[in-house]
Amino acid sequence: MNTSLKSAQSIQSLINEAYERYTSKNPLSHAQNKKASGVLPGGNTRTVLYSAPFPITLASAEGCYITSLDGHTYVDYLGEFTAGLYGHTDPIIREAIETALDNGWVRGGHIEQEEDLARLICDRFPSIDLVRFANSGTEANLYAIATARAVSNKNKIMVFEGGYHGGVLTFGSSASPLRVPYEFVLGQFNNWDSTESLLEENRNDLACVLIEPMQGSSGCIPASPEFLSALREWTSKHNIILIFDEVMTSRMSGGGLQEVYDIRPDLTTLGKYIGGGFSFGAFGGREDIMRRFDPSSPNYFSHAGTFNNNVFTMSAGAAGYGKVFTPDVARDLSKRGETLRARLNKVAASATFPMQFTGIGSLMNVHMCSGEIKSTRDTSGSNNELRDLFYFDMLESNIWPARRGMLNLSLPMGEVEFERLINAVEIFVEKRRGVAT
Ligand SMILES: *Cc1c(COP(=O)(O)O)cnc(C)c1O
């Protein structure tokens, strides 16, 4: 028998074993999923949280720990796909929520906290002169794109292979039938030569270029500073709006990854943790572009949204961003993440199979392949069955990662939690010695 076929089969049988253990350990989650399937398709209302054979239902959370319906407690390394930066029970955020509760919510008027949060964002991001709020990162990106099209009077949008800007703006390997029907030009991430020729080809029709300075959903793949600089230079020269999607990466420093790289986009989109754990999105940037939304000016752009200044989001967001996640704390978290990733890569290097952790700062992703990863093209040969096995082995060690192998730090985490992750990865590497080789 061909050895690769043999190892593929043996991994599948190991995954089947893992499924059986998982099923027997989580009977209440299994029952809950069956019940929910009667009213939600597959018992699910958020695709990314679905995990075969059935997803685990969570009952409560505290600090950086979560507890399932079945009573298992995990170290929360998912961190709500980065929206959970503050952990689950931050006292300063709690106080802001309690104040909001005392003063009533769904008010239907301007509130002071919207200025507080906007000011924090504008102060920290030199590229953001003015900002507007939305309810999700998806919405923020849709508005940023629509804004670029409206001010430029052009149609096309350059995005990149592997890019993720929301459920209707995904550019992974298979095209989603739900993608918004804009005219997209698909560039190769981190490949300047091919990107430049596409830009040249579409120069007269491009409204904007939209890019994540580190691709998050595709597995924490950083854009090189050279690539981003080249994009900045070219788009400036040709007067095309450059949008950085920093929905995930804004946590990399006080002013996001754009501060680390010292590159100023025309527009930036934000989301995830900045709402303090509540629904949040924002888009902002150059004064001349954003000023168009001023309702006291002629021919202004209308941007509606019942919950754009949701009392809970604005209150929790301003308290968290202003008092908890200060620029110093942001830089320190990134540093701690870099150290942890280096330690994890040391363990990965001792595995009998290809394995590595990519990322920047406090966001990382495991990949079961070797060689430098500069784009999703470089991970196409990675062993996804082994990555599934990694997921189930992490759960066995009471670590809660994303099924796709993403691991994110949150502020309550310390050395104890880092040790637990490293230990879990050591157990995986040891236990799975000889698999897939
Ligand atoms: C999560 C995410 C989005 C979408 O944000 P939602 O709030 O889930 O709509 C957009 N872009 C990036 C880079 C993200 O990580």
mmCIF file of C-alpha atoms in Angstrom, residues 344 347-348 355 357 390 394 397 399 407 420-430:
data_model
loop_
_atom_site.group_PDB
_atom_site.id
_atom_site.type_symbol
_atom_site.label_atom_id
_atom_site.label_comp_id
_atom_site.label_asym_id
_atom_site.label_seq_id
_atom_site.Cartn_x
_atom_site.Cartn_y
_atom_site.Cartn_z
ATOM 1 C CA LEU A 344 5.083 27.000 20.606
ATOM 2 C CA VAL A 347 7.625 22.513 20.450
ATOM 3 C CA ALA A 348 6.310 22.266 16.859
ATOM 4 C CA MET A 355 3.857 21.911 12.015
ATOM 5 C CA PHE A 357 2.509 28.592 14.282
ATOM 6 C CA PHE A 390 -4.975 18.910 16.932
ATOM 7 C CA MET A 394 -6.605 20.482 22.550
ATOM 8 C CA SER A 397 -6.395 19.046 27.388
ATOM 9 C CA ILE A 399 -7.894 24.158 25.699
ATOM 10 C CA LEU A 407 -5.368 30.693 19.079
ATOM 11 C CA ARG A 420 -1.193 24.920 29.942
ATOM 12 C CA LEU A 421 -1.231 25.562 26.200
ATOM 13 C CA ILE A 422 2.417 24.688 25.748
ATOM 14 C CA ASN A 423 1.899 21.537 27.759
ATOM 15 C CA ALA A 424 -1.129 20.576 25.644
ATOM 16 C CA VAL A 425 0.844 21.078 22.432
ATOM 17 C CA GLU A 426 3.701 18.988 23.839
ATOM 18 C CA ILE A 427 1.245 16.185 24.587
ATOM 19 C CA PHE A 428 -0.148 16.429 21.026
ATOM 20 C CA VAL A 429 3.312 16.293 19.456
ATOM 21 C CA GLU A 430 4.271 13.308 21.618
#
